[in-house]
XYZ file of C-alpha atoms in Angstrom:
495
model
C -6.370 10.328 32.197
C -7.793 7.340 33.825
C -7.096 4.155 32.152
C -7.999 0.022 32.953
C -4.656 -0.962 32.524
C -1.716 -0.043 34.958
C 1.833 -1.440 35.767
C 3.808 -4.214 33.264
C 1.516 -6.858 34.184
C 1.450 -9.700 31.583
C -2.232 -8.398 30.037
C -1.005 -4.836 29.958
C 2.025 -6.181 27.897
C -0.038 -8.444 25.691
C -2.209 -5.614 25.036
C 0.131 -3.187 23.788
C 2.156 -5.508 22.044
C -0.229 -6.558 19.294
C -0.909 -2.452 18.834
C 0.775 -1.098 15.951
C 0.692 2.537 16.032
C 1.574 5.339 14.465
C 3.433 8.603 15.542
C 3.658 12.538 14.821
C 6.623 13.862 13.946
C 10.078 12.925 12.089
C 11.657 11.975 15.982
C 10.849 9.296 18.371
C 8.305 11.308 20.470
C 8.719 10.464 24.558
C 5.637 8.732 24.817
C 6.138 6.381 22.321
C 9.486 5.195 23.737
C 8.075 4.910 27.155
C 5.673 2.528 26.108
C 8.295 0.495 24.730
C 9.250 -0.427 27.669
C 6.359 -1.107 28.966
C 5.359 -3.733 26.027
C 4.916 -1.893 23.049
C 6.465 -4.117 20.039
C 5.522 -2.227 17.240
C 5.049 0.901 15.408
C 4.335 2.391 11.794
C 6.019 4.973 10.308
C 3.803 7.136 7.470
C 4.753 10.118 4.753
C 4.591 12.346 8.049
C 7.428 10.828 9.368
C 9.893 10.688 6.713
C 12.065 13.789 5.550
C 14.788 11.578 4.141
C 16.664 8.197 4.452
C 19.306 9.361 6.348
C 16.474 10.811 8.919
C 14.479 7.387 8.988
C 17.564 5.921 10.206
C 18.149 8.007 13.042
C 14.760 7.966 13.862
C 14.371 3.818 14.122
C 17.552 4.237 16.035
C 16.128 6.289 18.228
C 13.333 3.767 18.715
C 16.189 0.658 18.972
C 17.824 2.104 21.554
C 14.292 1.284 23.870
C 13.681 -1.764 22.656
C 16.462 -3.488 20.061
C 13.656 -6.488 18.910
C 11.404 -3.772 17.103
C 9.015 -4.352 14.452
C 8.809 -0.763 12.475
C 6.081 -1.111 9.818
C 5.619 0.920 6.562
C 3.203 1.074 4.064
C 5.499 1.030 1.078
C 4.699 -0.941 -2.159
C 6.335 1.281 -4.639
C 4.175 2.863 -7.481
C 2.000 5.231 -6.277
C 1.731 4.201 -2.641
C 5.141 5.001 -1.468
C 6.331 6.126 2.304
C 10.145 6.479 1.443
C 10.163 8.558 -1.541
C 6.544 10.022 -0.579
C 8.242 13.950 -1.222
C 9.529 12.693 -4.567
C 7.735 9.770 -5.923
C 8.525 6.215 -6.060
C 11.764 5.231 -7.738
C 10.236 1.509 -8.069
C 7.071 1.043 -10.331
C 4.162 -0.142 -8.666
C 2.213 -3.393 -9.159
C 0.677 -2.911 -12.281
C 3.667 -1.682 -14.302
C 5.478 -5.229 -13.061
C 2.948 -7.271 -13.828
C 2.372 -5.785 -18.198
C 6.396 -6.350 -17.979
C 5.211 -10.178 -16.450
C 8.893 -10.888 -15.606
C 8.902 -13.008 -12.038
C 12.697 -12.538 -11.987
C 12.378 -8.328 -12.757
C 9.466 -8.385 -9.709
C 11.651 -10.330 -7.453
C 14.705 -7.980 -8.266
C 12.415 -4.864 -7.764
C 11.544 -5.648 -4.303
C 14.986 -6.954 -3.163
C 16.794 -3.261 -4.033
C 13.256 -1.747 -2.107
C 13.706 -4.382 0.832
C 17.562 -3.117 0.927
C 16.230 0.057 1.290
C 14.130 -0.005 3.947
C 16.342 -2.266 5.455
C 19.074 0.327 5.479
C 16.933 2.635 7.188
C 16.201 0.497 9.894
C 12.603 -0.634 8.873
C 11.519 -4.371 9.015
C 8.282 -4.874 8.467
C 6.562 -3.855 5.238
C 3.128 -3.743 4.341
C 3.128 -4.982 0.971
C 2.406 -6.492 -1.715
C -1.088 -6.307 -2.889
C -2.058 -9.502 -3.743
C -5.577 -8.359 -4.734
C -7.005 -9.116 -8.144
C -8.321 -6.268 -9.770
C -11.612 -7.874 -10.939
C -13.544 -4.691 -11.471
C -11.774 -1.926 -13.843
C -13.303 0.476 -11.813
C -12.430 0.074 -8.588
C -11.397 3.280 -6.479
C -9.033 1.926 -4.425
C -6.936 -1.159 -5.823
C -6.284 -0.379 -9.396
C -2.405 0.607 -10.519
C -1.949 -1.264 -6.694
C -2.610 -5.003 -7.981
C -0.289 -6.688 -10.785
C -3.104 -7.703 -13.054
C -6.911 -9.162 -13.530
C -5.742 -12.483 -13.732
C -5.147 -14.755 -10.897
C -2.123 -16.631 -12.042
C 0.025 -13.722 -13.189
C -0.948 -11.778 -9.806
C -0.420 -15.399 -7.956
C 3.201 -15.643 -9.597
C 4.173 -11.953 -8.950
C 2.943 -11.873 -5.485
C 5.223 -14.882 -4.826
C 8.648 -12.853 -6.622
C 7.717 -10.005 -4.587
C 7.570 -12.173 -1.057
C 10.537 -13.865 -2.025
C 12.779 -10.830 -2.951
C 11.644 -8.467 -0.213
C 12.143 -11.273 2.513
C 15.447 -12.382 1.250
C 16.806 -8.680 2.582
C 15.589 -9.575 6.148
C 12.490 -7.197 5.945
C 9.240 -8.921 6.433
C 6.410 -8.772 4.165
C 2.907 -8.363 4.454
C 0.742 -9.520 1.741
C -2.932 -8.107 1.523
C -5.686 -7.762 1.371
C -7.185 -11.248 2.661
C -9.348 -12.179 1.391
C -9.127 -10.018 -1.322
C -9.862 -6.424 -2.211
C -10.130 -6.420 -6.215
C -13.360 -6.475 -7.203
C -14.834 -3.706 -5.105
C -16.842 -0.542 -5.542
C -16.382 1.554 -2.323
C -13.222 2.296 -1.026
C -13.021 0.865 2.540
C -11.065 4.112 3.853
C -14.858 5.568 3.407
C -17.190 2.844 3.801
C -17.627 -1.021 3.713
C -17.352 -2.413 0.781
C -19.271 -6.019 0.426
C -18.235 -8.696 -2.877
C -20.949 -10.854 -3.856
C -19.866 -13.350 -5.827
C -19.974 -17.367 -4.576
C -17.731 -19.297 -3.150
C -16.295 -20.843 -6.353
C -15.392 -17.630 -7.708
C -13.894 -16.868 -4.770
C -11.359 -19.912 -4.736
C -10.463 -19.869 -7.757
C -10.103 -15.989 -8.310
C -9.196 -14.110 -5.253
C -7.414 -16.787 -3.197
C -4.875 -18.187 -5.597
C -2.315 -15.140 -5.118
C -2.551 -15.793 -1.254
C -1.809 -19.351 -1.553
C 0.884 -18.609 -3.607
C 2.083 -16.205 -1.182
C 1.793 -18.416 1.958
C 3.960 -21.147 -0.138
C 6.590 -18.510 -0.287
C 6.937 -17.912 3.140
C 5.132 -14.993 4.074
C 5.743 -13.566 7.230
C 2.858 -11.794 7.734
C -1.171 -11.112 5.840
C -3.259 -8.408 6.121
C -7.041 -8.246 6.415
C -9.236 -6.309 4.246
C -12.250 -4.519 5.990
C -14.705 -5.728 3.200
C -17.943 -8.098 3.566
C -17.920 -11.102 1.542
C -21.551 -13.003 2.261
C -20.272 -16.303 0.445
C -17.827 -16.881 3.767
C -19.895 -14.687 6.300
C -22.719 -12.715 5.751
C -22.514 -10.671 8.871
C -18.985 -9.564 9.879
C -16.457 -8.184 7.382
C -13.144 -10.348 6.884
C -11.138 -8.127 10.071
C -13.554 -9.158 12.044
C -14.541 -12.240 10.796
C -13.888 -15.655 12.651
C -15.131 -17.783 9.918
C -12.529 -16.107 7.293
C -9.116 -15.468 9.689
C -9.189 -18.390 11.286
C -11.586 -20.626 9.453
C -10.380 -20.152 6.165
C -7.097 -18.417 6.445
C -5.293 -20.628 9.645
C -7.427 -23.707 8.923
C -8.298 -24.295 5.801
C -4.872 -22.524 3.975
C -2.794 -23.512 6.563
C -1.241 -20.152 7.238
C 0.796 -19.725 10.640
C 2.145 -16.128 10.454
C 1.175 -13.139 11.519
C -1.959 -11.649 10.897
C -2.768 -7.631 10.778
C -5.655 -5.965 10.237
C -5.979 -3.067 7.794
C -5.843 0.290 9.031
C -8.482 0.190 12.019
C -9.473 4.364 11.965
C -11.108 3.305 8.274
C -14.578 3.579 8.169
C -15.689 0.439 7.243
C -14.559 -0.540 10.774
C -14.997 2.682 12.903
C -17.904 3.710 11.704
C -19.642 0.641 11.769
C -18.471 -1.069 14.727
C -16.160 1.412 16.679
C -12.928 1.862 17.031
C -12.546 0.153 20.493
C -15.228 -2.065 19.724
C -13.928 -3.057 16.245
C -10.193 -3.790 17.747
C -11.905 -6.503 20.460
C -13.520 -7.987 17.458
C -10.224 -8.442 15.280
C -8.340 -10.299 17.861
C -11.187 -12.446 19.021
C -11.615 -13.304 15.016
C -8.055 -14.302 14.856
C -5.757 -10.959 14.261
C -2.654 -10.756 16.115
C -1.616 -7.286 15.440
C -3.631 -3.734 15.000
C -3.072 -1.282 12.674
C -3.784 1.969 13.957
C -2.419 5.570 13.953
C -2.802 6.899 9.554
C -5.263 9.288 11.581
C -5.314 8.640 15.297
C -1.737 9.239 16.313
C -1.293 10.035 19.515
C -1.029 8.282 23.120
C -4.577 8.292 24.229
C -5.969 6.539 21.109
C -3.018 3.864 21.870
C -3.857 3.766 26.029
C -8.021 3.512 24.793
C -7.139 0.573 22.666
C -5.010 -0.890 25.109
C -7.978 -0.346 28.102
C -10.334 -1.744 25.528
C -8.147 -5.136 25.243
C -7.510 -5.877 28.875
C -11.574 -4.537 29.593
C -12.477 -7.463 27.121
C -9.850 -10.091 28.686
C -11.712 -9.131 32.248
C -15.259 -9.334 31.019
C -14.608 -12.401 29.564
C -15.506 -11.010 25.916
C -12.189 -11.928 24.284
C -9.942 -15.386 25.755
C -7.015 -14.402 27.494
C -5.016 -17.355 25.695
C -5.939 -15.636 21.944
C -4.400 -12.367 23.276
C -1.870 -14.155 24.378
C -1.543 -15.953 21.376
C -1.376 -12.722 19.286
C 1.133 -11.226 21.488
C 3.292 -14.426 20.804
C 2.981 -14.195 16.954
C 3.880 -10.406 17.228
C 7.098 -10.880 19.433
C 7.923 -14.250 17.170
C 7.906 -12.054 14.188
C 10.094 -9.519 15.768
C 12.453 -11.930 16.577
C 12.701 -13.067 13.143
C 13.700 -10.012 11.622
C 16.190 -9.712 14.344
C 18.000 -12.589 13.357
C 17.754 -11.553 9.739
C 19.222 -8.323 9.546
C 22.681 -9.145 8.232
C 20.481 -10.319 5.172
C 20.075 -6.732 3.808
C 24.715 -6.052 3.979
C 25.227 -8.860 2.187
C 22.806 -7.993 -0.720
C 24.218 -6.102 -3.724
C 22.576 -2.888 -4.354
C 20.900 -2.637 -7.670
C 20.280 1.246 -7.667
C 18.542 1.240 -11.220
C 16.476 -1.556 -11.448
C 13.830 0.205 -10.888
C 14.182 2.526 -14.211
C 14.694 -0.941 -16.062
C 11.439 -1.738 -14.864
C 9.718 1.284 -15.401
C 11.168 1.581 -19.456
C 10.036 -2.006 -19.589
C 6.823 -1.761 -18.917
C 5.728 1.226 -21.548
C 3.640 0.943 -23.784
C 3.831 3.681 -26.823
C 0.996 3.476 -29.402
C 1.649 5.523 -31.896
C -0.893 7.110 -34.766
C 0.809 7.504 -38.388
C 4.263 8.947 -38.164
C 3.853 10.930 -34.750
C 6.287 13.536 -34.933
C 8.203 13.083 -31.407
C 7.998 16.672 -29.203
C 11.230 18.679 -29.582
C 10.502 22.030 -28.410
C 9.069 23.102 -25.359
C 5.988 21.860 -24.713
C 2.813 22.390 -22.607
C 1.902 19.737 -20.039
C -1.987 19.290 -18.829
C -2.029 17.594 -16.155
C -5.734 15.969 -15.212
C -6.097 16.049 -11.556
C -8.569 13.097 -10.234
C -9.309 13.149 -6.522
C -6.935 10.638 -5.129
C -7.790 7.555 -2.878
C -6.202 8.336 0.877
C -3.969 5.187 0.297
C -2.004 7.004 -2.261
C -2.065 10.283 -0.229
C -1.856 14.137 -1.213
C 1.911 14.422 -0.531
C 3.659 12.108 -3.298
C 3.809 14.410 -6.989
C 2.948 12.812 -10.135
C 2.910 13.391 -13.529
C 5.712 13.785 -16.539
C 6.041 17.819 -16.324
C 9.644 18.113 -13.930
C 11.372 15.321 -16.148
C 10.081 16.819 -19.294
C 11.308 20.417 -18.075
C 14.441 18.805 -17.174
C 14.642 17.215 -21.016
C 13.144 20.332 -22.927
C 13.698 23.725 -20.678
C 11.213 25.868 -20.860
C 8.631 23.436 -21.085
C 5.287 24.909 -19.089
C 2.476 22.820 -17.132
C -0.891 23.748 -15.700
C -3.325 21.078 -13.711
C -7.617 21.170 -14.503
C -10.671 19.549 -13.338
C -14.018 19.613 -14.300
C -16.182 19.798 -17.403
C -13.860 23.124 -18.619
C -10.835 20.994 -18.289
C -10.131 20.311 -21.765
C -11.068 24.312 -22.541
C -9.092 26.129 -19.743
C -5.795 23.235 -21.151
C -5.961 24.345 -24.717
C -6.076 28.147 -24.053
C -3.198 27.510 -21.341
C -1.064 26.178 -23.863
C -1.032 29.020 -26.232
C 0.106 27.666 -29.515
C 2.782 24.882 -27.533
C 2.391 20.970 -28.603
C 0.267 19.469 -25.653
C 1.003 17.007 -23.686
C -2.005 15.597 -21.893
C -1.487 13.790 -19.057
C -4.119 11.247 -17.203
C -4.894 8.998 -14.581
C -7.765 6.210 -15.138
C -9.536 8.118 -17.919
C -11.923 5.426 -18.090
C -13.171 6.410 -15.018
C -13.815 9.932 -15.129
C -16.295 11.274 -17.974
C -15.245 14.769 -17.120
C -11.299 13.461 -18.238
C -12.740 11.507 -21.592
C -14.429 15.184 -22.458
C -11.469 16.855 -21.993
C -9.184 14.498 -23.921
C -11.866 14.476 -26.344
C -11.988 18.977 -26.367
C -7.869 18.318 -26.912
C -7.784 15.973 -29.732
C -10.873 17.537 -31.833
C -8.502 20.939 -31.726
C -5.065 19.659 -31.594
C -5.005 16.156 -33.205
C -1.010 16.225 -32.950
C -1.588 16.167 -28.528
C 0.207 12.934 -26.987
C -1.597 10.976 -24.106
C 0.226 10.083 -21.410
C -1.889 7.455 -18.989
C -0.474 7.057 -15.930
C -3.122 5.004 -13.860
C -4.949 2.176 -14.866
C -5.215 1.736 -18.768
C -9.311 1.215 -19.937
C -10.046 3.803 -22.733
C -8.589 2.640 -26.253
C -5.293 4.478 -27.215
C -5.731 7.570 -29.025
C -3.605 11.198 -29.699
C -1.006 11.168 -32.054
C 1.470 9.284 -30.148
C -0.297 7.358 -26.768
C 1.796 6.208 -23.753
C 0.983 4.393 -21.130
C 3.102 3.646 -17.882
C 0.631 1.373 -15.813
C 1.180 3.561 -12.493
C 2.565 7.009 -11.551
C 5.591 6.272 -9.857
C 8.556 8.775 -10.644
C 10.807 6.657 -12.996
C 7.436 6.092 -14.735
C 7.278 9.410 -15.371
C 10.832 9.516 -16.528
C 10.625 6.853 -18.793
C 7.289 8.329 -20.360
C 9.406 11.734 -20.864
C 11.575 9.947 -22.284
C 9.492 8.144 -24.902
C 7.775 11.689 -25.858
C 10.723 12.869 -26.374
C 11.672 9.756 -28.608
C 8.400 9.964 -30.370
């Protein structure tokens, strides 16, 4: 391979350091530990790499030993985006679930046990929390992911969240500046673009990232999404006017800034990977997210050639590289010094089953008879949005198996859905389990194919509540983390 960039020269170093890549495999791979020591700072771990705690834990000790200042990212908000328990399912609720409870002390609790988590596993830099206001009901991406539609509570939560996660030494990253929530296209696909004016946008979006610099964030996050009311030609990762215009100048935020996942293609397939990556530190980024797809060395050496290219053609200042490289090491040093934070925090192993049993809501119609027998559970399968990922099970069926043996479950799609469920269950009392009905007519029609014929069917919603609460007893556990599920089981049981 023939790259740009050779040696440990100080632009080589720069270079890699603001990369933050991901890796194959649930080892450090050789590669990635030679480049440590050649200037890499960073890296992300995602659901690929993690088997277990106890494995994440030799793995980031693996990467110590190269380089003992390292930032290891995840992408681990709890709910249904979860890296640590992605074979299981979150043992935190997500967003959503914390904001119905609207308890600032239960949110800041909630991400102190996750921070003492990750920071027993040897990770320091999470990207979370969602500080997005989920404007539009429909969105495909944000959803269960933000605490709420209204600025204030989300504002108020974000700030717990900050406060508990950072208090265990493990940095957070709030996103997704300037804000994600009232968007149509999922950025993973495409670029999404908010029209709304630049009122709206102060007093709506931004709030929750004010709220979240006053706390002390350590870090923000761009979101790959054009907003014409602060530039109507570059989205906000690549956007000069919004990073360091509005975000540095005009908010007065000095931390870190990372960009969203780079491969996406509202970046990649508009502007290029290499391309796009120039653009984002020029704008005012200091670190790169890379490597949910593109994993390997050559997509880190390209990005690095790109860099130093740009620094030689005099496309991007050598001083702003510099400058990113700076806020990337300062950051790692930080979380260096913090790391006795995490020992001397007092684990708090079921907070997040408080939380969960919290924030149900049980609508009942009449005197709903509560299930007592073995049951049948139809589980509606929507596509799911790549942030959440394939890997991570959802869904009430294992605890209500583990509460009423014997209990069966089948999953459906499609306009037979609600058919192919009631024929499946053969007689059994039906538990119908969804996520964002509202969203899906094929879902409503099935629900509506299980009700007309079985009036006595609970509904279990498990994404982002919209349709009105119907079935003879309704639950609904604002996300589809695992001790959401338990806590729904639970309250079927219960009746």
């Amino acid at each position: 391979m023939t790259t740009l960039a050779t040696g440990t020269d100080t632009l080589t170093r720069d270079a890699l350091a603001v990369l933050q890549p991901g890796f194959d495999g649930t080892t450090a791979p050789d590669w990635v530990r030679r480049r440590l020591g050649e200037g890499l700072a960073s890296v992300a771990l995602f659901g690929r790499n993690v088997v277990s705690e106890d494995q994440v834990t030799a793995l980031t000790a693996q990467l110590r030993a190269e380089r003992d200042d390292l930032l290891v990212a995840i992408d681990e908000e709890s709910g249904d985006v979860t890296r640590l328990d992605v074979r299981t399912g979150s043992s935190f609720p997500g967003n959503h679930a914390l904001g119905a409870v609207d308890d600032p002390g239960l949110t800041r609790a909630v991400s102190r046990e996750l921070g003492r988590r990750l920071a027993a596993c040897g990770v320091n830099f999470d990207w979370a929390p969602s500080a997005d206001v989920n404007a539009n009901p429909d969105n495909p991406v944000i959803g269960v992911r933000s605490f709420g539609a209204s600025s204030d509570l989300v504002a108020r939560h974000t700030a717990a969240w900050v406060e508990g996660l950072q208090s265990t030494g493990v940095a957070a990253c709030t996103k997704h500046f300037p804000g994600h929530g009232d968007t149509a296209v999922d950025s993973h696909h495409a670029l999404p673009r908010i029209d709304v004016d630049a009122k709206t946008l102060y007093e709506r979006e931004l709030p929750p990232f004010r709220a979240a610099i006053a706390a002390g964030t350590r870090a923000v996050m761009s979101a790959h999404i054009l907003v014409p009311a602060l530039d109507p030609d570059r989205p906000g990762t690549l956007s000069h006017r919004v990073l360091t215009g509005l975000l540095r100048e005009e908010l007065g935020y000095q931390g870190l800034i990372v960009t969203d996942g780079m491969e996406m293609r509202a970046i990649s397939g508009t502007y290029g990977l290499e391309h796009g990556v120039v653009l984002a530190i020029a704008a005012g980024a200091d670190a790169i997210c890379v490597g949910g797809g593109l994993c390997d060395e050559g997509t880190v050496l390209r990005l690095r050639d790109a860099l130093v290219a740009a620094v030689r053609s005099g496309e991007l200042p050598e001083e702003r590289l510099a400058d990113a490289a700076a806020r990337v090491r300062e950051l790692a040093r930080w979380t260096a010094r913090a790391r006795d934070r995490a020992a001397a925090t007092a684990p708090d192993p079921e907070i997040g089953l408080v939380a969960a049993r919290r924030a149900l809501t049980v609508t009942r119609a009449g005197a709903a008879a509560p299930v007592t027998a073995p049951a049948y559970v139809a589980q509606f399968e929507p596509a799911r949005n790549i942030a959440v990922g394939d890997q991570t099970p959802w869904g009430v069926a294992a605890e209500l198996r583990r509460l009423l043996p014997g209990t069966a479950a089948g999953s459906f799609t499609g306009d037979a859905a609600g058919a192919d469920a009631l024929a499946a269950a053969d007689g059994r009392r039906i538990v119908a389990v969804v996520r964002d009905e509202h969203r899906h007519p094929w879902m409503r029609a099935a629900l509506d194919a299980l009700l007309a014929a079985r009036p006595d069917t609970v509904v279990v919603e498990m994404g982002l509540p919209g349709a009105a609460p119907r079935g003879a007893l309704h639950i609904t556990t604002y996300g589809a983390a695992r001790v959401c599920a338990v806590a729904a089981a639970e309250a079927v049981v219960a009746g």
